Amino acid sequence: MPATDIITLLGAVTYTGLLVLVSITLVMTVVYCIEVLAAVFLPKRQIQCSEERAPMVVLIPAHNEEAGLAETLKASQKGLYPFDRILVVADNCTDNTASIARRNGAEVIERNDPDHRGKGYALDFGVRQLEHNPPGCVVILDADCVPEASALDRIRRVAGHLGRPVQARYLMTQSEDTIAQKVSVFTFRLKNWVRLLGVCNLGGPSLLTGSGMAFPWNVLAKADLAHGHLVEDMKLGLDLASQGTPPIFCDEAIILSPLPHSVEGATTQRSRWVRGHLSLMGAALSRLPKHLAQGKWSAAASAASVLVPPLTILIFLQGVAVLSALILTALLKLPLIPLGIAFGTLLAFLVATLAAWWVYGRDVIPARNLLGLVAHVVVRIAKFPAAVFRPKSAGWARTERDADSSEN
C-alpha cells in the first residue's frame, strides 16, 4: 500500500475515533443538561399522596453505628404513628449498635455472617424477618440520617397512593466550613436533588439514592437485595424500573446526613460511589436498546440517567475530548466537526451547571468561592484515577465519621 494511502487511512481512523469520543461525551452531557435545566426552568411537578396511612416499618441497616444511631432513631420516631415500627438490623457489629437501638425504642435483629457483609445482605435479612408480619410499607433509612418531621409519613403516603417506590430528597450537610465540603455538598445536590427533580418535572422516574426510600411491601418483598454491589441503591432502582415499578421522586420529604469529617472518610465514600456507578453503567447500556425497542420509556429513562457518569469523570472526559480535538485537528488538519462538538458540549455543561448553582447552590458556594471551587475540581480530577482504582475493601462500605473509630 502506498505511503499516501496509509496516511489517508490513519487520518480516517483517527477522525472516526475522535468523532466517537466527542459523540459519547455529547450524549452523556445532553442527558445531564436536560435533567438539570428541567429542574431550573420547568414548573415543579406536584406528586399526589393518599390520606390513608398503611402500617409502616422503618428498616435501618446498621454496621457499627453506635455514634449517631440514637439521633436517627429519635428523629424517625417523631414521624411515626402507633401502628408503625422501627426495625434495626445490626449487621456484623462489634460495638454497641444493638443495645443503643433497643434503648431508643427500636426492634433489633442481629446478623452475623462475615462471609456476606454489606448493606444489601442486611436489607435482605430485614425483609425476610418482616415476612412473618408484613407491613403495608417499608421505608429504608441509613443509620446516620436525620429525617425532617413529616418526611417518612410523606413518602409512605405517596408510595401507598401510587403503588410505586418513592425516593425522598436525600442530601448531605457540611460538618466543616471548607471548600472541599462545599463542593461535595453541591455536587451531592446536583445528583440527588437537581437531576432527580428535573426528571420528575419531565414526568420520568427517579433513581434511588440509598436512604429515605419508601416501598410498598409487595414491591420490596420481590426485590433482589442479597448482594454486595457498591451502589446497591442505584442497582435496585434500575431493576425496579425494568420490572415495571419505577421509583418516583418526592421533593417535599427531606432526609439529611452529615459529610464525614476525615479526608480518608470522604475519599472512601467517593471512591465507592464512583466505582459502583461505573460498574453499573455497563448494565444500563446493555438494557437501554431493549427498553427502547419495547417502548419501556421509564426504564429507558432510568438507564439513560445511570449512563451519566459521576461529575468528576464527566468533566475529565469533556477535557480529554476538547484537548484531543484541538491537537489532532491542528496536527492532521482534520475537519472541524469534532472540535465544534467538543467545545459545544463543554459550553452546554458549564451553562447548565451554572444555572443549577444559581438556583440551588448559591447558599452553599457563594460567588466569592467560585475560583476556589474551580481549583478544587481540577485537583480532584487529577487525583480521581487513584481514587477509582484504589484497592477494593470487602464488606460494608460505611463511612468513618467523627467520633467513630470502627472499621469500615
Short mmCIF file of C-alpha atoms in Angstrom, two decimals:
data_model
loop_
_atom_site.label_atom_id
_atom_site.label_comp_id
_atom_site.label_asym_id
_atom_site.label_seq_id
_atom_site.Cartn_x
_atom_site.Cartn_y
_atom_site.Cartn_z
CA MET A 1 0.00 0.00 0.00
CA PRO A 2 1.45 3.41 -0.97
CA ALA A 3 2.52 5.70 1.85
CA THR A 4 -0.08 8.30 0.90
CA ASP A 5 -2.85 5.70 1.21
CA ILE A 6 -1.56 4.64 4.63
CA ILE A 7 -1.55 8.25 5.80
CA THR A 8 -5.07 8.74 4.45
CA LEU A 9 -6.28 5.58 6.20
CA LEU A 10 -4.69 6.59 9.51
CA GLY A 11 -6.27 10.01 9.21
CA ALA A 12 -9.69 8.46 8.59
CA VAL A 13 -9.32 6.10 11.56
CA THR A 14 -8.17 8.94 13.82
CA TYR A 15 -11.05 11.15 12.69
CA THR A 16 -13.58 8.36 13.31
CA GLY A 17 -12.17 7.61 16.75
CA LEU A 18 -12.23 11.29 17.67
CA LEU A 19 -15.80 11.61 16.43
CA VAL A 20 -16.84 8.62 18.55
CA LEU A 21 -15.20 10.11 21.66
CA VAL A 22 -16.84 13.51 21.32
CA SER A 23 -20.19 11.90 20.45
CA ILE A 24 -20.15 9.73 23.58
CA THR A 25 -19.32 12.75 25.70
CA LEU A 26 -22.04 14.73 23.93
CA VAL A 27 -24.75 12.14 24.67
CA MET A 28 -23.81 11.94 28.37
CA THR A 29 -23.78 15.73 28.65
CA VAL A 30 -27.09 16.15 26.83
CA VAL A 31 -28.81 13.82 29.31
CA TYR A 32 -27.24 15.74 32.21
CA CYS A 33 -28.24 19.13 30.77
CA ILE A 34 -31.84 18.07 30.09
CA GLU A 35 -32.24 16.86 33.67
CA VAL A 36 -30.63 19.95 35.22
CA LEU A 37 -32.37 22.53 33.07
CA ALA A 38 -35.74 20.84 33.62
CA ALA A 39 -35.25 21.38 37.35
CA VAL A 40 -34.25 25.01 36.85
CA PHE A 41 -36.89 26.12 34.35
CA LEU A 42 -39.88 23.75 34.40
CA PRO A 43 -42.69 24.13 36.95
CA LYS A 44 -42.38 21.77 39.85
CA ARG A 45 -44.47 18.65 39.40
CA GLN A 46 -46.97 18.05 42.17
CA ILE A 47 -46.90 14.49 43.48
CA GLN A 48 -50.21 13.30 44.89
CA CYS A 49 -50.44 11.22 48.01
CA SER A 50 -53.13 9.36 49.91
CA GLU A 51 -54.59 10.46 53.22
CA GLU A 52 -54.60 6.81 54.26
CA ARG A 53 -51.58 5.54 56.13
CA ALA A 54 -50.59 1.93 55.67
CA PRO A 55 -48.70 0.46 58.64
CA MET A 56 -45.03 1.27 58.12
CA VAL A 57 -41.74 -0.26 59.19
CA VAL A 58 -38.65 1.93 59.12
CA LEU A 59 -35.87 -0.51 58.25
CA ILE A 60 -32.41 0.67 59.32
CA PRO A 61 -29.37 -1.42 58.31
CA ALA A 62 -26.52 -0.64 60.70
CA HIS A 63 -22.91 -1.75 60.91
CA ASN A 64 -21.06 -0.29 63.92
CA GLU A 65 -23.23 2.83 64.04
CA GLU A 66 -23.29 3.47 67.79
CA ALA A 67 -22.07 7.06 67.38
CA GLY A 68 -25.08 8.54 65.57
CA LEU A 69 -27.83 5.92 65.73
CA ALA A 70 -29.66 7.41 68.73
CA GLU A 71 -30.18 10.74 66.91
CA THR A 72 -31.51 8.92 63.85
CA LEU A 73 -33.97 6.91 65.93
CA LYS A 74 -35.24 9.92 67.88
CA ALA A 75 -35.79 11.91 64.67
CA SER A 76 -37.52 8.96 62.98
CA GLN A 77 -39.92 8.39 65.87
CA LYS A 78 -41.32 11.91 65.50
CA GLY A 79 -42.94 10.94 62.21
CA LEU A 80 -44.43 7.62 63.34
CA TYR A 81 -47.95 6.60 64.31
CA PRO A 82 -48.83 3.98 66.96
CA PHE A 83 -49.12 1.23 64.33
CA ASP A 84 -45.64 1.95 62.89
CA ARG A 85 -42.37 0.27 63.91
CA ILE A 86 -38.63 0.72 63.60
CA LEU A 87 -36.50 -2.35 62.86
CA VAL A 88 -32.72 -2.08 63.12
CA VAL A 89 -30.60 -4.77 61.51
CA ALA A 90 -27.34 -4.84 63.49
CA ASP A 91 -25.14 -6.40 60.83
CA ASN A 92 -21.81 -7.94 61.87
CA CYS A 93 -21.45 -5.33 64.61
CA THR A 94 -18.58 -5.25 67.07
CA ASP A 95 -19.83 -2.25 69.05
CA ASN A 96 -22.98 -1.28 70.99
CA THR A 97 -25.24 -0.65 67.98
CA ALA A 98 -27.81 -3.26 69.02
CA SER A 99 -28.09 -2.15 72.66
CA ILE A 100 -28.34 1.53 71.72
CA ALA A 101 -31.12 0.71 69.25
CA ARG A 102 -33.07 -1.20 71.91
CA ARG A 103 -32.66 1.57 74.47
CA ASN A 104 -34.11 4.05 71.96
CA GLY A 105 -37.28 2.09 71.26
CA ALA A 106 -36.37 0.12 68.15
CA GLU A 107 -36.83 -3.55 67.45
CA VAL A 108 -33.47 -5.17 66.76
CA ILE A 109 -32.34 -8.26 64.91
CA GLU A 110 -28.68 -9.18 64.82
CA ARG A 111 -26.95 -10.75 61.86
CA ASN A 112 -23.51 -12.36 61.95
CA ASP A 113 -22.21 -13.60 58.63
CA PRO A 114 -18.63 -12.43 57.98
CA ASP A 115 -18.58 -14.02 54.55
CA HIS A 116 -21.55 -11.96 53.30
CA ARG A 117 -21.12 -8.46 54.63
CA GLY A 118 -22.78 -5.38 53.22
CA LYS A 119 -25.88 -3.23 53.18
CA GLY A 120 -27.67 -5.37 50.60
CA TYR A 121 -27.35 -8.51 52.71
CA ALA A 122 -28.54 -6.62 55.80
CA LEU A 123 -31.59 -5.30 53.95
CA ASP A 124 -32.48 -8.75 52.67
CA PHE A 125 -32.17 -10.14 56.21
CA GLY A 126 -34.54 -7.48 57.49
CA VAL A 127 -37.08 -8.01 54.72
CA ARG A 128 -37.09 -11.77 55.31
CA GLN A 129 -37.77 -11.07 59.00
CA LEU A 130 -40.73 -8.86 58.08
CA GLU A 131 -42.32 -11.66 56.06
CA HIS A 132 -43.70 -13.05 59.33
CA ASN A 133 -45.82 -9.91 59.82
CA PRO A 134 -45.54 -7.78 56.67
CA PRO A 135 -46.36 -4.07 56.86
CA GLY A 136 -48.04 -2.09 54.12
CA CYS A 137 -44.94 -0.01 53.52
CA VAL A 138 -41.21 -0.26 54.28
CA VAL A 139 -39.02 2.83 54.48
CA ILE A 140 -35.27 2.24 54.25
CA LEU A 141 -33.21 4.74 56.20
CA ASP A 142 -29.44 4.82 56.74
CA ALA A 143 -28.29 4.80 60.36
CA ASP A 144 -26.62 8.22 60.12
CA CYS A 145 -29.56 10.08 58.57
CA VAL A 146 -31.98 12.52 60.16
CA PRO A 147 -35.40 12.79 58.50
CA GLU A 148 -37.36 16.01 58.79
CA ALA A 149 -40.53 15.75 60.87
CA SER A 150 -43.03 14.74 58.17
CA ALA A 151 -40.63 13.14 55.67
CA LEU A 152 -41.23 9.47 56.46
CA ASP A 153 -45.00 9.86 56.61
CA ARG A 154 -45.00 11.78 53.34
CA ILE A 155 -43.16 9.16 51.31
CA ARG A 156 -45.24 6.40 52.94
CA ARG A 157 -48.46 8.07 51.73
CA VAL A 158 -47.08 8.73 48.23
CA ALA A 159 -45.98 5.09 47.92
CA GLY A 160 -49.41 3.93 49.09
CA HIS A 161 -51.22 6.18 46.63
CA LEU A 162 -49.11 5.31 43.58
CA GLY A 163 -48.13 1.72 44.41
CA ARG A 164 -44.54 2.60 43.47
CA PRO A 165 -41.26 3.11 45.31
CA VAL A 166 -40.61 6.69 46.40
CA GLN A 167 -37.28 8.47 46.84
CA ALA A 168 -37.10 11.39 49.28
CA ARG A 169 -34.75 14.33 48.83
CA TYR A 170 -31.61 12.91 50.47
CA LEU A 171 -28.87 15.50 50.95
CA MET A 172 -25.56 15.91 52.73
CA THR A 173 -24.80 18.70 55.19
CA GLN A 174 -21.43 20.27 55.95
CA SER A 175 -19.57 19.19 59.06
CA GLU A 176 -16.73 21.65 58.36
CA ASP A 177 -16.56 25.02 56.57
CA THR A 178 -14.07 24.02 53.85
CA ILE A 179 -14.15 24.37 50.08
CA ALA A 180 -13.89 20.59 49.77
CA GLN A 181 -17.07 20.10 51.78
CA LYS A 182 -18.86 22.91 49.95
CA VAL A 183 -18.08 21.21 46.64
CA SER A 184 -19.23 17.84 47.97
CA VAL A 185 -22.49 19.28 49.28
CA PHE A 186 -23.20 21.00 45.95
CA THR A 187 -22.33 18.01 43.77
CA PHE A 188 -24.46 15.84 46.03
CA ARG A 189 -27.32 18.29 45.48
CA LEU A 190 -26.83 18.05 41.74
CA LYS A 191 -27.00 14.26 41.84
CA ASN A 192 -29.66 13.68 44.50
CA TRP A 193 -31.86 16.74 44.14
CA VAL A 194 -31.48 18.81 40.97
CA ARG A 195 -31.26 15.97 38.45
CA LEU A 196 -33.95 13.89 40.16
CA LEU A 197 -36.27 16.90 40.36
CA GLY A 198 -35.66 17.65 36.67
CA VAL A 199 -36.61 14.11 35.65
CA CYS A 200 -39.65 14.29 37.91
CA ASN A 201 -40.74 17.57 36.29
CA LEU A 202 -40.49 15.82 32.93
CA GLY A 203 -42.74 13.03 34.22
CA GLY A 204 -39.93 10.48 34.44
CA PRO A 205 -38.73 8.02 37.10
CA SER A 206 -36.27 8.60 39.89
CA LEU A 207 -33.04 6.83 40.66
CA LEU A 208 -32.75 5.53 44.21
CA THR A 209 -30.10 7.25 46.31
CA GLY A 210 -29.69 4.96 49.31
CA SER A 211 -31.71 6.49 52.14
CA GLY A 212 -35.24 7.81 52.51
CA MET A 213 -36.72 5.19 50.17
CA ALA A 214 -40.33 4.01 50.65
CA PHE A 215 -41.57 0.76 49.13
CA PRO A 216 -44.99 -0.85 49.01
CA TRP A 217 -44.50 -4.23 50.65
CA ASN A 218 -45.40 -6.25 47.54
CA VAL A 219 -42.66 -4.43 45.58
CA LEU A 220 -39.86 -4.76 48.13
CA ALA A 221 -40.65 -8.38 49.02
CA LYS A 222 -39.76 -9.45 45.46
CA ALA A 223 -36.68 -7.26 45.06
CA ASP A 224 -33.16 -8.63 44.62
CA LEU A 225 -31.36 -7.34 47.70
CA ALA A 226 -28.91 -10.03 48.84
CA HIS A 227 -25.75 -8.89 47.08
CA GLY A 228 -22.69 -6.79 47.79
CA HIS A 229 -22.92 -4.27 44.94
CA LEU A 230 -21.20 -0.99 45.82
CA VAL A 231 -24.22 1.13 44.77
CA GLU A 232 -26.99 -1.25 45.75
CA ASP A 233 -29.49 1.62 45.76
CA MET A 234 -28.88 2.63 42.14
CA LYS A 235 -28.96 -1.02 41.04
CA LEU A 236 -32.27 -1.56 42.85
CA GLY A 237 -33.84 1.48 41.16
CA LEU A 238 -32.66 0.30 37.75
CA ASP A 239 -34.02 -3.21 38.40
CA LEU A 240 -37.40 -1.94 39.61
CA ALA A 241 -37.78 0.33 36.58
CA SER A 242 -37.02 -2.64 34.32
CA GLN A 243 -39.69 -4.66 36.13
CA GLY A 244 -42.38 -2.03 35.62
CA THR A 245 -42.39 -0.31 39.04
CA PRO A 246 -40.13 2.72 38.53
CA PRO A 247 -39.45 4.86 41.61
CA ILE A 248 -40.70 8.44 41.81
CA PHE A 249 -39.05 11.46 43.43
CA CYS A 250 -40.75 13.27 46.32
CA ASP A 251 -39.18 16.69 46.78
CA GLU A 252 -41.27 17.55 49.85
CA ALA A 253 -39.68 14.83 52.01
CA ILE A 254 -36.16 15.73 53.17
CA ILE A 255 -33.51 13.44 54.66
CA LEU A 256 -30.19 14.88 55.86
CA SER A 257 -26.85 13.28 56.65
CA PRO A 258 -23.52 14.86 57.65
CA LEU A 259 -20.48 14.57 55.46
CA PRO A 260 -17.54 12.71 57.00
CA HIS A 261 -15.02 14.91 58.82
CA SER A 262 -11.94 13.00 57.77
CA VAL A 263 -10.33 13.25 54.35
CA GLU A 264 -9.93 9.47 54.38
CA GLY A 265 -13.63 9.02 55.10
CA ALA A 266 -14.62 11.34 52.25
CA THR A 267 -12.19 9.65 49.87
CA THR A 268 -13.50 6.19 50.78
CA GLN A 269 -17.07 7.29 50.26
CA ARG A 270 -16.36 8.99 46.92
CA SER A 271 -14.28 6.05 45.67
CA ARG A 272 -17.08 3.62 46.48
CA TRP A 273 -19.70 5.71 44.67
CA VAL A 274 -17.53 6.17 41.59
CA ARG A 275 -16.50 2.52 41.27
CA GLY A 276 -20.02 1.29 41.88
CA HIS A 277 -21.52 3.73 39.39
CA LEU A 278 -19.03 2.83 36.69
CA SER A 279 -19.70 -0.87 37.17
CA LEU A 280 -23.44 -0.29 36.78
CA MET A 281 -23.11 1.75 33.60
CA GLY A 282 -22.42 -1.41 31.58
CA ALA A 283 -25.68 -2.98 32.75
CA ALA A 284 -27.58 0.21 31.95
CA LEU A 285 -26.07 0.40 28.47
CA SER A 286 -26.97 -3.21 27.70
CA ARG A 287 -30.57 -2.69 28.81
CA LEU A 288 -31.21 0.63 27.06
CA PRO A 289 -31.75 -0.66 23.46
CA LYS A 290 -34.11 -3.38 24.71
CA HIS A 291 -36.17 -0.91 26.74
CA LEU A 292 -36.41 1.46 23.76
CA ALA A 293 -37.43 -1.36 21.41
CA GLN A 294 -40.14 -2.50 23.84
CA GLY A 295 -41.42 1.02 24.49
CA LYS A 296 -40.49 0.89 28.20
CA TRP A 297 -39.86 4.61 28.41
CA SER A 298 -39.50 4.82 32.19
CA ALA A 299 -36.95 2.01 32.23
CA ALA A 300 -35.10 3.63 29.32
CA ALA A 301 -35.04 6.98 31.15
CA SER A 302 -33.59 5.30 34.26
CA ALA A 303 -30.90 3.61 32.18
CA ALA A 304 -30.05 6.92 30.48
CA SER A 305 -29.66 8.63 33.87
CA VAL A 306 -27.29 5.90 35.05
CA LEU A 307 -25.21 6.40 31.91
CA VAL A 308 -24.27 9.90 33.08
CA PRO A 309 -21.02 9.23 34.99
CA PRO A 310 -20.01 10.99 38.22
CA LEU A 311 -19.29 14.66 37.55
CA THR A 312 -15.53 14.37 38.02
CA ILE A 313 -15.36 11.76 35.29
CA LEU A 314 -17.77 13.65 33.02
CA ILE A 315 -15.62 16.80 33.28
CA PHE A 316 -12.49 14.72 32.70
CA LEU A 317 -13.98 13.21 29.53
CA GLN A 318 -15.01 16.65 28.29
CA GLY A 319 -11.48 17.95 28.84
CA VAL A 320 -9.95 14.98 27.04
CA ALA A 321 -12.38 15.47 24.15
CA VAL A 322 -11.54 19.17 23.79
CA LEU A 323 -7.77 18.70 24.03
CA SER A 324 -7.77 15.70 21.67
CA ALA A 325 -9.87 17.59 19.14
CA LEU A 326 -7.63 20.66 19.34
CA ILE A 327 -4.38 18.74 18.97
CA LEU A 328 -5.49 16.27 16.29
CA THR A 329 -7.31 18.90 14.26
CA ALA A 330 -4.21 21.12 14.24
CA LEU A 331 -1.72 18.33 13.51
CA LEU A 332 -3.71 16.34 10.95
CA LYS A 333 -5.83 19.16 9.53
CA LEU A 334 -9.00 17.21 10.28
CA PRO A 335 -12.49 18.63 9.68
CA LEU A 336 -13.67 20.97 12.44
CA ILE A 337 -16.81 18.98 13.30
CA PRO A 338 -15.35 17.05 16.29
CA LEU A 339 -13.76 20.23 17.65
CA GLY A 340 -17.06 22.10 17.40
CA ILE A 341 -18.94 19.26 19.12
CA ALA A 342 -16.35 19.08 21.91
CA PHE A 343 -16.44 22.82 22.62
CA GLY A 344 -20.23 22.94 22.35
CA THR A 345 -20.55 20.03 24.79
CA LEU A 346 -18.30 21.70 27.36
CA LEU A 347 -20.14 25.02 26.99
CA ALA A 348 -23.55 23.37 27.44
CA PHE A 349 -22.31 21.62 30.58
CA LEU A 350 -20.97 24.86 32.06
CA VAL A 351 -24.18 26.78 31.30
CA ALA A 352 -26.41 24.07 32.82
CA THR A 353 -24.22 23.73 35.92
CA LEU A 354 -24.06 27.49 36.46
CA ALA A 355 -27.85 27.66 36.14
CA ALA A 356 -28.16 24.91 38.75
CA TRP A 357 -25.71 26.73 41.03
CA TRP A 358 -27.63 29.99 40.68
CA VAL A 359 -30.92 28.38 41.75
CA TYR A 360 -29.81 25.54 44.03
CA GLY A 361 -26.24 26.20 45.12
CA ARG A 362 -25.53 29.84 45.98
CA ASP A 363 -26.33 29.26 49.64
CA VAL A 364 -23.61 26.56 49.73
CA ILE A 365 -20.99 28.11 47.44
CA PRO A 366 -21.13 31.93 47.38
CA ALA A 367 -19.87 33.68 44.25
CA ARG A 368 -16.65 34.66 46.02
CA ASN A 369 -15.79 30.94 46.36
CA LEU A 370 -16.19 30.05 42.67
CA LEU A 371 -12.48 30.34 41.88
CA GLY A 372 -11.67 28.09 44.81
CA LEU A 373 -14.26 25.65 43.52
CA VAL A 374 -12.59 25.52 40.11
CA ALA A 375 -9.19 24.89 41.67
CA HIS A 376 -10.59 22.16 43.90
CA VAL A 377 -12.29 20.44 40.96
CA VAL A 378 -9.04 20.50 38.96
CA VAL A 379 -7.19 18.86 41.86
CA ARG A 380 -9.94 16.27 42.28
CA ILE A 381 -9.83 15.42 38.57
CA ALA A 382 -6.06 14.95 38.79
CA LYS A 383 -6.49 12.55 41.72
CA PHE A 384 -9.54 10.63 40.55
CA PRO A 385 -7.75 7.73 38.77
CA ALA A 386 -6.01 6.79 42.03
CA ALA A 387 -9.29 7.03 43.92
CA VAL A 388 -11.20 4.93 41.41
CA PHE A 389 -8.58 2.20 41.10
CA ARG A 390 -7.52 2.05 44.75
CA PRO A 391 -7.68 -1.48 46.24
CA LYS A 392 -11.22 -2.60 46.96
CA SER A 393 -12.21 -3.43 50.51
CA ALA A 394 -14.54 -6.28 51.32
CA GLY A 395 -17.71 -5.97 53.35
CA TRP A 396 -19.57 -2.89 54.48
CA ALA A 397 -18.54 0.32 52.74
CA ARG A 398 -19.86 2.55 55.53
CA THR A 399 -18.04 5.83 56.00
CA GLU A 400 -15.98 6.64 59.06
CA ARG A 401 -17.28 9.79 60.73
CA ASP A 402 -16.45 11.99 63.65
CA ALA A 403 -16.22 10.15 66.98
CA ASP A 404 -16.24 6.92 65.06
CA SER A 405 -13.22 4.69 65.06
CA SER A 406 -14.85 1.49 63.92
CA GLU A 407 -13.58 -0.42 60.94
CA ASN A 408 -15.09 0.28 57.53
#
